[in-house]
Amino acid sequence: MALLEVRNLSKTFGHHTVLDGVDFDLEAGQIKSVMGPSGCGKSTVLRCINRLVEPSAGTIVFDGKPVTAARSDLLAIRQRIGFVFQNYALYRHLTVIDNVTLALRKLRRLSPRAAADRAGAELRRLNIDELAAQYPAELSGGQRQRVAIARALAMDPAVLFFDEPTSALDPIMAREVGGIIDRLRRDNVTVLCVTHDFELARTISDSIVFLSGGRVRAEDSGDRLANDYGDPHIRDFFTKGRTSP
Amino acid sequence: MNLAEIFLTLLRGATQTVIVTILCSLTGLSVGLGIAIARRLGLIWLEPLFVTFIYVFRGVPMLVLLFIAFFGLPSIGISVPGHVAMMGSLGLIAGAYLAEIFRGALAGVQHEEVEAALAAGFTRWQALISIEIPQMLRMAVPSMVNEFTTVLKYTPFAYTVGIPEIMKQATAAVSTTLQGVEIYAMAGVLYFVIYRLMLVCVRLADRHFTIPGLSSI
Amino acid sequence: MNLSATILPELVSSAPEILRGLWSTMGLATAITLIGVVGGILVFYLTLSPVPLVRRLVQGYISLLIGTPLLIILFLIYYGLPPLGIRLSPLVVALIGFGFNVSAYNARFLTTAYNALDPSEREAAAAQGFPPAQVFRLITLPQTLKLSMPALTNQAIQNVKDTSIVFLIQFTEFFSQMQEVANRTFRFLDSYVATGIAYLLLISIVSIIARMIERRLSVPGLEP
Ligand SMILES: Nc1ncnc2c1ncn2[C@@H]1O[C@H](COP(=O)(O)OP(=O)(O)O)[C@@H](O)[C@H]1O
Ligand SMILES: [Mg+2]
């Protein structure tokens, strides 16, 4: 059984149907990207999976447990899903190290000492241990993103979600993100990455889910998707849609 | 006296409350504007005076200032009517706060527009009166309104100097009827209504005077 | 100055009462400030309630208390309740009256700060698995407090000044002791000017402390 099963996921905001029956699986250890034109509902997919946004219909099963069931232990499930937001959403009143240790101390109930050790290890893994005492406002975009990744990884998540990890970065930093995610692969981290950056999706992903018009149009490797795919939505995306963010 | 009659006396007091509010607000507005203009015109030698004035009138409690004016000055032969004492305490306090508000708002007036006016042959004074002050006032509206409503909320102390406003009428009525809860609640509602009316007036005036690109509320 | 020299003997002989009055003023202002902050946080928390009726009621409370003079509340409790058989001491009345009033103001300051916050940090905390109460306690509240610090400290300074009105409900504090001096010496101007100077000193000290606390608590990126 897959780590994450998304079945018939639908979401309507008011009269605006954004997702209209989305299906895909994510296996443990896999790195999968969700691509598609801007506004097609990629971020909404991620938010529906951990119910930051309440799905209108469909089922999500995470590690054998139904997320969408009324009596699911949502908070416990969320603790196992690391989420790196598009704008990183670091807690700006806390230093870098406190950002990373907060959930360890308050949710995992680790001692301050144990939490700091655990967080320190993550900061070293991402080469930002010298930033520990800084506040988020003092960091560059790339540094903030690494802190966000460290904050998510510190909880030993079963899967790591990225929402547009390259959109706020300059091109050089953007390539580095690919490197970071590649390194996570070696540590066997499962990743679900939402992006409109095809270069990123192609280099990091085992497979790419292509989303358009509220549905999954195809799931395939990046090279095959880019080379004159049968579906007109996908061809459009790679001919004209790609440059728009 | 039944409560309906008492309500009428409170209502009569409301006229005085409004008068005191207006007198003190106007005092504050003149003083605040005066200081703002003098500062803008670069009258630096007056600055120590302004700084001291603002420091004192923002630091000393209103009731102490009122007592200095109303009970203190007569002891050296200067008799001060109640309304004047209110203007000299609450009004000047509002002036001190408004001076600071105007200073901030004036800093937001664009220098280019003033220079353009000067280049077009305006005198410094004309530029100030016809361009800077109007712009500044529009930007300062929210803080100014806040200050005027604060004035309203400090007017009840006028009863200590014998002005027959809402509070005075209420305490008089309570001393004869002992219906303190009802009477003070009515008085409170009356103040609240005046407060809301002030806000409504300001919103209407603001809509009337508003200029695209010069935001206030 | 010969003005103050003339009330000096009286000031000296009344020094114990005056100092006790000053102490009462400080104690009352401190208590009001603490109650106001705790009450303000409570009221602010209720403005975030998922229940619309609760939000409406709390908004009404804030609006009503901000729109009504403090003195009315104090008089309503102190002079209104005894005929109904409820007799509270001036101290208790002051704490209750100021408590309700200052809580409403503080709640409004906190709400203003809250509206300026980036909601994505709350979302991130929810995504980490924090329950709503912890999101409030660990993220929303500390950020709102830091952002509204200048408004809250200004309110604290205002509280010190506003305690000068409690003699009107028979609470003996600094101002009422100075009125005693005035009544005994008949030197009203000297006494009240001396009172004003004392308040000015007190307010200056409190302001300096307030600015120190603000600086201490400020964090880059959360400057008010
Ligand atoms: N909370 C919301 N309320 C209403 N509409 C929303 C909300 N969140 C997203 N949408 C709409 O859903 C659509 C998809 O949004 P999103 O998932 O952010 O797209 P993407 O991430 O693919 O760019 C957009 O049209 C957006 O306006
Ligand atoms: Mg998005």
XYZ file of C-alpha atoms and ligand atoms in Angstrom:
714
model
C 0.000 0.000 0.000
C 1.221 3.500 -0.867
C 2.230 5.907 1.894
C -0.271 8.461 0.629
C -3.389 7.777 -1.422
C -5.375 10.643 -2.858
C -8.719 9.536 -4.276
C -11.282 11.652 -6.074
C -10.130 14.777 -4.204
C -12.391 17.714 -4.968
C -12.506 21.250 -3.695
C -14.932 24.021 -4.453
C -14.476 27.582 -3.147
C -17.928 29.171 -3.315
C -18.934 28.488 -6.924
C -15.376 28.002 -8.112
C -14.466 24.358 -8.506
C -10.707 24.175 -8.207
C -10.151 20.434 -7.833
C -12.501 18.049 -9.571
C -11.561 14.484 -8.709
C -7.798 14.314 -8.275
C -6.204 10.857 -7.917
C -2.618 9.889 -7.274
C -0.435 7.828 -4.956
C 2.861 8.543 -3.277
C 5.090 5.617 -2.311
C 7.455 5.757 0.629
C 10.909 6.876 -0.521
C 9.498 8.343 -3.693
C 9.980 11.931 -4.857
C 6.996 13.149 -6.797
C 6.166 16.555 -8.237
C 2.822 18.082 -9.035
C 2.964 20.469 -11.954
C 0.468 22.558 -13.812
C -0.392 26.091 -14.826
C -0.679 28.820 -12.234
C -3.965 28.736 -10.347
C -4.742 25.134 -11.290
C -4.960 24.159 -7.633
C -1.503 22.759 -6.835
C -1.219 24.499 -3.471
C -4.800 23.526 -2.720
C -3.912 19.863 -3.218
C -1.200 20.064 -0.555
C -3.472 21.948 1.863
C -6.300 19.467 1.364
C -4.077 16.517 2.150
C -3.448 17.695 5.722
C -6.820 19.466 5.834
C -5.520 23.002 6.272
C -8.195 23.373 3.634
C -11.213 21.137 4.111
C -11.769 18.994 0.983
C -15.250 19.141 -0.516
C -15.157 15.467 -1.471
C -12.781 12.543 -1.819
C -10.638 10.500 0.522
C -7.063 10.835 1.655
C -5.343 7.852 3.225
C -2.011 8.510 4.865
C 0.040 5.562 6.091
C -3.078 3.404 6.219
C -5.089 5.972 8.192
C -7.988 7.871 6.676
C -7.171 11.579 7.025
C -10.568 12.641 5.813
C -12.519 10.562 8.346
C -14.326 12.703 10.897
C -12.626 11.039 13.830
C -9.100 10.889 12.430
C -6.338 12.120 14.702
C -5.568 15.031 12.446
C -2.946 16.641 14.696
C -0.925 13.435 14.927
C -1.078 13.042 11.165
C 0.021 16.639 10.593
C 3.032 16.062 12.825
C 4.171 13.390 10.398
C 3.849 15.620 7.336
C 6.568 18.246 7.022
C 5.388 21.303 5.135
C 7.755 23.830 3.544
C 5.599 26.778 2.547
C 6.079 28.941 -0.481
C 6.957 31.965 1.670
C 8.582 29.659 4.291
C 6.338 31.039 7.078
C 9.067 31.026 9.722
C 7.896 32.169 13.147
C 9.370 35.635 13.098
C 9.358 36.137 16.851
C 11.615 33.116 17.328
C 15.274 32.597 16.497
C 16.260 30.002 13.935
C 17.008 27.394 16.574
C 13.728 28.076 18.379
C 11.834 27.785 15.113
C 13.267 24.314 14.723
C 12.907 23.190 18.337
C 9.409 24.559 19.024
C 7.441 21.532 17.862
C 10.034 19.156 19.339
C 9.588 20.765 22.761
C 5.868 21.464 22.728
C 4.544 18.541 20.687
C 7.205 15.831 21.051
C 7.831 16.973 24.631
C 11.597 16.622 24.267
C 13.707 18.326 26.907
C 15.153 21.672 25.777
C 18.555 19.987 25.646
C 17.432 17.044 23.522
C 15.447 19.328 21.239
C 18.456 21.607 20.739
C 20.641 18.594 19.894
C 18.121 17.320 17.380
C 17.665 20.768 15.832
C 21.408 21.339 15.734
C 21.838 18.178 13.714
C 19.281 19.374 11.147
C 20.895 22.800 10.908
C 24.268 21.136 10.292
C 22.752 18.848 7.662
C 21.573 21.968 5.811
C 24.799 23.917 6.473
C 23.109 26.677 8.442
C 24.232 25.882 11.982
C 25.948 29.275 12.241
C 22.543 30.961 11.813
C 21.072 29.398 14.946
C 20.786 32.627 16.952
C 19.492 34.818 14.115
C 15.922 35.934 13.623
C 14.122 35.122 10.349
C 14.056 38.803 9.332
C 17.862 38.779 9.329
C 18.138 35.953 6.793
C 18.185 35.817 3.002
C 15.449 33.982 1.119
C 17.603 30.920 0.564
C 18.614 30.787 4.223
C 15.010 31.080 5.319
C 14.072 28.205 3.105
C 16.754 26.017 4.623
C 15.475 26.869 8.075
C 11.964 25.933 6.961
C 13.293 22.624 5.664
C 15.192 22.006 8.893
C 12.082 22.828 10.921
C 10.104 20.269 8.936
C 12.815 17.579 8.962
C 13.411 17.868 12.707
C 10.085 16.146 13.332
C 11.193 13.081 11.317
C 8.263 13.402 8.973
C 7.100 10.471 6.868
C 6.830 12.873 3.958
C 7.992 16.370 3.159
C 5.734 18.755 1.209
C 7.252 21.605 -0.779
C 5.083 24.374 -2.204
C 6.877 26.157 -5.053
C 10.343 25.841 -3.506
C 12.026 27.861 -6.261
C 9.499 30.606 -6.888
C 10.943 33.107 -4.405
C 14.612 32.454 -5.213
C 17.059 33.753 -7.749
C 18.141 31.230 -10.418
C 21.348 30.180 -8.652
C 19.609 29.586 -5.339
C 16.871 27.779 -7.216
C 19.359 25.217 -8.536
C 20.654 24.705 -5.005
C 17.194 23.670 -3.849
C 17.339 20.862 -6.371
C 20.622 19.822 -4.776
C 19.119 19.843 -1.292
C 16.141 17.726 -2.327
C 18.484 15.360 -4.137
C 20.438 14.910 -0.924
C 17.198 14.194 0.926
C 16.600 11.373 -1.543
C 19.815 9.724 -0.375
C 18.529 9.969 3.204
C 15.396 8.211 1.984
C 13.068 11.153 2.600
C 9.735 10.975 0.782
C 8.897 14.218 -0.996
C 5.809 15.678 -2.614
C 6.760 18.859 -4.419
C 4.345 21.285 -6.016
C 5.982 23.506 -8.617
C 5.627 25.155 -11.966
C 9.416 24.965 -12.400
C 9.907 22.165 -14.898
C 13.704 22.118 -14.546
C 13.329 21.424 -10.854
C 10.577 18.850 -11.294
C 12.551 17.023 -13.994
C 15.770 16.808 -11.981
C 14.353 15.750 -8.628
C 11.280 13.672 -9.440
C 10.728 9.982 -9.915
C 7.521 11.002 -11.619
C 5.445 14.093 -12.266
C 1.719 14.488 -11.800
C 0.352 16.964 -14.300
C -2.668 18.849 -13.026
C -4.938 20.978 -15.150
C -8.608 21.923 -15.113
C -8.976 20.382 -11.667
C -7.885 16.906 -12.793
C -4.748 14.849 -13.189
C -4.037 14.867 -16.931
C -1.059 12.555 -16.828
C 1.521 11.037 -14.550
C 4.824 10.322 -16.181
C 8.516 11.178 -16.283
C 9.468 14.761 -17.031
C 11.151 13.976 -20.331
C 8.163 12.148 -21.684
C 5.761 14.917 -20.537
C 7.836 17.595 -22.205
C 8.160 15.853 -25.561
C 4.997 16.456 -27.477
C 2.623 14.702 -25.154
C -0.766 13.622 -26.478
C -2.863 15.690 -24.051
C -3.409 19.250 -25.400
C -3.316 20.781 -21.865
C 0.181 19.467 -21.395
C 1.354 20.488 -24.842
C -0.011 23.984 -24.220
C 1.812 24.170 -20.915
C 5.148 23.304 -22.437
C 4.724 25.562 -25.440
C 3.206 28.728 -24.000
C 2.205 28.168 -20.399
C 5.626 27.421 -19.009
C 6.996 30.887 -18.749
C 4.098 32.239 -16.715
C 4.624 31.673 -13.013
C -38.436 62.533 39.848
C -39.026 59.465 37.750
C -36.448 58.049 35.391
C -37.999 59.700 32.351
C -37.638 63.119 33.954
C -34.123 62.301 34.979
C -33.368 61.281 31.443
C -34.508 64.705 30.280
C -32.174 66.446 32.714
C -29.346 64.231 31.506
C -30.245 65.169 27.978
C -30.027 68.826 28.930
C -26.630 68.032 30.411
C -25.668 66.488 27.096
C -25.815 69.926 25.495
C -23.210 71.140 27.975
C -21.144 67.994 27.409
C -21.132 68.694 23.694
C -20.251 72.349 24.282
C -17.341 71.436 26.561
C -16.164 68.824 24.055
C -16.248 71.350 21.240
C -14.543 74.101 23.278
C -11.736 71.786 24.384
C -11.348 70.244 20.925
C -11.123 73.664 19.319
C -8.583 74.765 21.910
C -6.563 71.650 21.184
C -6.878 72.100 17.458
C -5.687 75.727 17.564
C -2.777 74.980 19.849
C -1.798 71.859 17.921
C -2.003 73.633 14.583
C -0.183 76.663 15.947
C 2.716 74.547 17.098
C 2.756 72.524 13.888
C 2.818 75.670 11.752
C 5.484 77.380 13.850
C 7.624 74.281 13.624
C 7.082 74.023 9.889
C 8.065 77.638 9.426
C 11.305 76.875 11.231
C 10.808 79.023 14.327
C 13.519 77.089 16.096
C 13.841 79.510 19.021
C 10.315 78.490 20.068
C 11.181 74.805 20.079
C 12.217 74.592 23.781
C 8.853 76.134 24.662
C 6.974 73.601 22.540
C 8.943 70.670 23.890
C 8.300 71.751 27.469
C 4.622 72.387 26.791
C 4.114 68.979 25.182
C 6.086 67.240 27.899
C 4.100 68.842 30.699
C 0.651 68.516 29.183
C 1.153 64.920 28.202
C 2.658 64.011 31.550
C 0.438 65.629 34.192
C -2.981 64.038 34.837
C -5.918 66.001 33.477
C -7.634 66.308 36.823
C -4.498 67.798 38.423
C -4.279 70.401 35.649
C -7.957 71.154 36.061
C -7.482 71.660 39.799
C -4.485 73.917 39.219
C -6.574 76.067 36.881
C -9.839 76.081 38.803
C -8.796 75.883 42.459
C -5.149 76.916 42.264
C -5.169 80.114 40.235
C -7.918 81.816 42.298
C -5.668 81.485 45.351
C -3.332 84.002 43.688
C -6.193 86.202 42.617
C -6.878 84.890 39.138
C -10.424 83.647 38.959
C -11.083 81.126 36.222
C -14.565 80.117 35.033
C -15.266 76.390 34.729
C -15.305 76.305 30.954
C -12.006 78.168 30.756
C -10.491 75.804 33.291
C -11.574 72.860 31.137
C -10.035 74.479 28.061
C -6.861 75.239 29.998
C -6.516 71.626 31.103
C -8.276 69.176 28.801
C -8.041 71.521 25.803
C -4.304 72.097 26.175
C -3.698 68.390 26.748
C -5.455 67.723 23.442
C -3.259 70.461 21.934
C -0.101 68.714 23.121
C -1.178 65.375 21.660
C -2.420 66.975 18.425
C 0.874 68.839 17.989
C 2.650 65.486 17.936
C 0.039 63.994 15.612
C 0.421 66.918 13.208
C 4.185 66.686 13.309
C 3.936 63.088 12.118
C 1.353 63.911 9.446
C 3.338 66.895 8.146
C 6.332 64.645 7.695
C 4.181 62.722 5.229
C 3.464 65.744 3.017
C 5.466 65.532 -0.181
C 8.215 68.108 -0.530
C 7.958 68.241 -4.309
C 4.469 69.705 -4.139
C 5.622 72.471 -1.825
C 8.577 73.233 -4.060
C 6.284 73.286 -7.066
C 4.059 75.819 -5.300
C 7.043 77.983 -4.346
C 8.340 77.800 -7.885
C 4.913 78.941 -9.091
C 5.270 82.080 -6.983
C 3.498 81.113 -3.756
C 4.947 82.644 -0.605
C 6.107 80.210 2.075
C 3.023 81.089 4.143
C 0.647 80.607 1.203
C 2.161 77.233 0.397
C 1.757 76.207 3.998
C -1.857 77.317 4.317
C -3.111 76.216 0.925
C -1.123 73.031 0.357
C 0.661 71.559 3.345
C -1.910 72.104 6.086
C -4.921 70.803 4.131
C -2.996 67.700 3.066
C -1.675 67.176 6.556
C -5.145 67.518 8.101
C -6.600 64.920 5.774
C -3.872 62.450 6.615
C -4.246 63.104 10.326
C -7.991 62.490 10.425
C -8.011 59.086 12.193
C -5.650 60.220 14.963
C -7.449 63.544 15.293
C -10.808 61.848 15.693
C -9.303 59.582 18.271
C -8.096 62.646 20.166
C -11.489 64.359 20.012
C -13.280 61.261 21.314
C -10.713 61.136 24.108
C -11.670 64.725 24.936
C -15.326 63.663 25.121
C -14.460 60.848 27.504
C -12.640 63.224 29.844
C -15.441 65.820 29.926
C -17.224 64.203 32.926
C -14.589 65.789 35.161
C -16.205 69.109 34.306
C -18.701 68.273 37.045
C -15.960 68.915 39.617
C -15.838 72.553 38.469
C -19.597 72.985 38.446
C -20.438 72.747 34.769
C -23.958 71.270 34.504
C -23.094 68.570 31.989
C -24.250 64.940 31.962
C -22.152 63.816 34.901
C -23.182 66.720 37.101
C -26.857 66.114 36.339
C -26.384 62.409 37.003
C -24.671 62.841 40.379
C -27.337 65.355 41.409
C -30.113 62.964 40.428
C -28.438 60.033 42.172
C -28.070 61.967 45.411
C -31.827 62.493 45.581
C -33.136 59.199 44.160
C -30.440 56.642 45.054
C -31.086 54.985 41.697
C -27.404 55.064 40.842
C -27.233 52.030 38.587
C -30.071 53.172 36.331
C -28.980 56.800 36.189
C -25.295 56.171 35.582
C -26.187 53.517 33.016
C -28.357 56.078 31.224
C -25.526 58.603 31.426
C -23.131 55.998 30.044
C -25.458 55.254 27.151
C -25.749 58.974 26.456
C -21.967 59.334 26.288
C -21.799 56.276 24.078
C -24.388 57.737 21.716
C -22.479 61.033 21.481
C -19.301 59.044 20.862
C -20.899 57.068 18.037
C -22.428 60.224 16.563
C -18.970 61.804 16.492
C -17.640 58.817 14.584
C -20.562 58.917 12.142
C -20.096 62.645 11.507
C -16.427 62.119 10.856
C -17.122 59.294 8.447
C -19.586 61.452 6.524
C -17.237 64.432 6.510
C -14.367 62.232 5.469
C -16.330 60.839 2.546
C -17.193 64.372 1.558
C -13.668 65.714 1.720
C -11.813 62.663 0.612
C -9.389 62.972 -2.259
C -8.132 59.983 -4.219
C -4.511 59.299 -3.375
C -4.663 60.984 0.034
C -5.772 58.258 2.371
C -6.909 58.784 5.896
C -9.501 56.351 7.272
C 11.339 79.001 44.899
C 9.458 80.761 47.634
C 6.112 79.334 46.463
C 7.026 75.803 47.398
C 8.965 76.976 50.431
C 5.690 78.012 51.990
C 4.099 74.584 51.746
C 7.390 72.881 52.528
C 6.787 72.546 56.262
C 3.397 70.997 55.614
C 4.892 68.686 52.991
C 7.497 67.584 55.510
C 5.081 67.056 58.345
C 2.680 65.169 56.050
C 5.479 63.206 54.433
C 4.384 59.791 55.759
C 0.842 60.221 54.398
C 2.066 61.651 51.108
C 4.519 58.804 50.657
C 1.827 56.302 51.522
C -0.367 58.022 48.935
C 2.381 57.785 46.342
C 2.752 54.131 47.208
C -1.017 53.597 46.760
C -0.911 55.328 43.393
C 1.963 53.137 42.207
C 0.414 49.968 43.579
C -2.951 50.719 42.061
C -1.437 51.613 38.684
C 0.598 48.407 38.698
C -2.408 46.279 39.609
C -4.576 47.952 36.975
C -1.901 47.485 34.338
C -1.526 43.787 35.125
C -5.280 43.200 35.240
C -5.637 45.207 32.037
C -3.049 43.128 30.190
C -4.454 39.791 31.351
C -8.034 40.968 30.747
C -7.058 42.423 27.384
C -5.533 39.120 26.305
C -8.664 37.276 27.433
C -10.983 39.639 25.570
C -8.731 39.533 22.509
C -8.779 35.725 22.622
C -12.572 35.805 22.642
C -12.630 38.092 19.579
C -11.037 35.193 17.701
C -13.758 32.761 18.775
C -15.169 30.534 16.043
C -18.644 31.212 17.464
C -20.107 34.301 15.739
C -22.310 35.194 18.716
C -19.295 35.304 21.039
C -17.434 37.537 18.597
C -20.423 39.890 18.356
C -20.800 40.141 22.111
C -17.107 40.764 22.659
C -16.997 43.414 19.939
C -19.972 45.085 21.588
C -18.208 44.994 24.945
C -15.046 46.558 23.531
C -16.946 49.242 21.672
C -19.165 50.090 24.643
C -16.286 50.391 27.106
C -14.134 52.418 24.757
C -17.089 54.697 24.048
C -17.999 55.355 27.686
C -16.063 57.478 30.173
C -14.237 55.510 32.838
C -15.687 57.717 35.568
C -19.222 56.543 34.723
C -18.293 52.906 35.337
C -16.568 53.766 38.601
C -19.555 55.786 39.824
C -22.042 53.195 38.660
C -20.310 50.536 40.740
C -19.361 52.695 43.708
C -22.481 54.836 44.146
C -24.992 52.733 42.239
C -24.615 49.328 43.818
C -24.804 50.056 47.585
C -28.576 50.847 47.482
C -28.955 47.380 45.957
C -27.101 45.918 48.912
C -23.733 45.489 47.192
C -21.091 47.492 49.016
C -17.578 47.244 47.594
C -14.460 48.949 48.878
C -12.976 51.783 46.776
C -10.002 49.569 45.958
C -12.196 46.776 44.637
C -14.314 49.231 42.666
C -11.192 50.786 41.154
C -9.796 47.390 40.187
C -13.087 46.276 38.626
C -13.846 49.564 36.858
C -10.343 50.128 35.515
C -10.038 46.418 34.785
C -13.026 46.403 32.449
C -12.025 49.694 30.851
C -8.331 49.012 30.295
C -9.015 45.443 29.122
C -11.211 46.813 26.351
C -8.522 49.263 25.204
C -5.786 46.663 25.357
C -7.931 44.166 23.463
C -8.338 46.737 20.700
C -4.574 47.341 20.559
C -3.979 43.598 20.346
C -6.583 43.270 17.587
C -4.892 46.017 15.572
C -1.564 44.239 15.904
C -3.153 40.892 15.083
C -4.562 42.275 11.835
C -1.061 43.326 10.829
C 0.365 39.821 11.303
C 1.116 37.396 8.512
C -1.505 34.615 8.769
C 0.795 32.131 7.049
C 2.747 31.634 10.273
C -0.399 30.485 12.044
C -1.080 28.184 9.114
C 2.448 26.813 9.380
C 1.912 26.101 13.067
C -1.356 24.323 12.327
C 0.466 22.338 9.629
C 3.073 21.288 12.202
C 0.294 19.744 14.237
C -0.205 22.371 16.938
C -3.774 22.459 18.278
C -5.510 25.863 17.992
C -4.935 26.762 21.664
C -1.197 26.207 21.257
C -1.090 28.147 18.004
C -2.577 31.029 19.949
C -0.267 30.695 22.924
C 2.986 30.035 21.061
C 2.586 32.052 17.860
C -0.327 34.493 17.775
C -0.071 35.868 21.297
C 3.689 36.501 21.507
C 3.692 38.150 18.087
C 0.661 40.296 18.861
C 2.124 41.344 22.193
C 5.448 42.331 20.664
C 3.776 44.280 17.895
C 1.423 46.135 20.247
C 4.064 46.854 22.883
C 4.171 50.653 22.337
C 0.390 50.882 22.617
C 0.343 48.686 25.717
C 3.100 50.632 27.464
C 1.398 53.910 26.562
C -1.727 52.543 28.169
C 0.299 51.658 31.271
C 1.543 55.247 31.421
C -2.012 56.470 30.938
C -3.056 54.212 33.819
C -0.667 55.967 36.193
C -2.174 59.327 35.270
C -5.733 58.032 35.397
C -5.376 56.698 38.934
C -5.546 60.360 39.975
C -9.334 60.180 39.586
C -9.976 57.485 42.177
C -10.187 59.992 45.034
C -13.603 60.721 43.518
C -14.651 57.281 44.806
C -12.981 57.866 48.188
C -9.787 55.947 47.444
C -6.888 57.547 49.288
C -3.914 57.946 46.984
C -1.275 60.538 46.199
C -3.566 63.215 44.763
C -6.006 62.998 47.652
C -3.128 63.374 50.150
C -1.975 66.476 48.304
C -5.508 67.843 48.447
C -5.310 67.413 52.207
C -2.138 69.492 52.173
C -3.919 72.130 50.090
C -6.891 72.216 52.428
C -4.705 72.524 55.517
C -2.437 75.260 54.156
C -4.924 77.032 51.890
C -2.019 77.165 49.398
C -3.984 75.528 46.602
C -1.807 76.618 43.708
C 1.452 75.523 45.374
C -0.012 72.207 46.404
C -1.455 71.350 43.007
C 1.621 72.534 41.103
C 3.742 70.396 43.415
C 1.356 67.515 42.653
C 1.755 68.091 38.938
C 5.548 68.121 39.208
C 5.493 64.895 41.188
C 3.309 63.214 38.555
C 5.606 64.497 35.836
C 8.581 62.885 37.556
C 6.680 59.667 38.118
C 5.485 59.543 34.499
C 9.013 60.238 33.258
C 10.408 57.325 35.240
C 7.626 55.011 34.108
C 8.159 56.120 30.488
C 11.856 55.362 30.651
C 11.138 51.915 32.061
C 8.494 51.358 29.381
C 10.910 52.267 26.571
C 13.494 49.904 28.100
C 11.003 47.063 28.136
C 10.005 47.821 24.553
C 13.617 47.711 23.435
C 14.234 44.523 25.387
C 11.281 42.731 23.807
C 11.686 43.984 20.262
C 12.685 41.491 17.615
C 13.956 42.211 14.101
C 11.067 41.870 11.658
C 8.414 42.514 14.319
C 9.063 46.182 14.870
C 5.859 48.059 15.573
N -9.056 30.171 0.470
C -9.474 30.329 -0.804
N -10.668 30.898 -1.050
C -11.101 31.074 -2.314
N -10.415 30.710 -3.394
C -9.209 30.138 -3.217
C -8.672 29.933 -1.913
N -7.468 29.337 -2.029
C -7.252 29.204 -3.354
N -8.300 29.668 -4.071
C -8.434 29.670 -5.527
O -8.172 28.375 -5.972
C -7.434 28.393 -7.185
C -6.203 27.525 -7.053
O -5.327 28.132 -6.113
P -3.915 27.473 -5.792
O -4.132 26.116 -5.263
O -3.181 28.407 -4.918
O -3.257 27.409 -7.237
P -1.749 27.114 -7.608
O -1.006 26.779 -6.363
O -1.815 25.984 -8.579
O -1.241 28.333 -8.277
C -7.135 29.835 -7.487
O -8.049 30.285 -8.469
C -7.386 30.534 -6.187
O -7.888 31.828 -6.431
Mg 0.469 27.822 -5.348
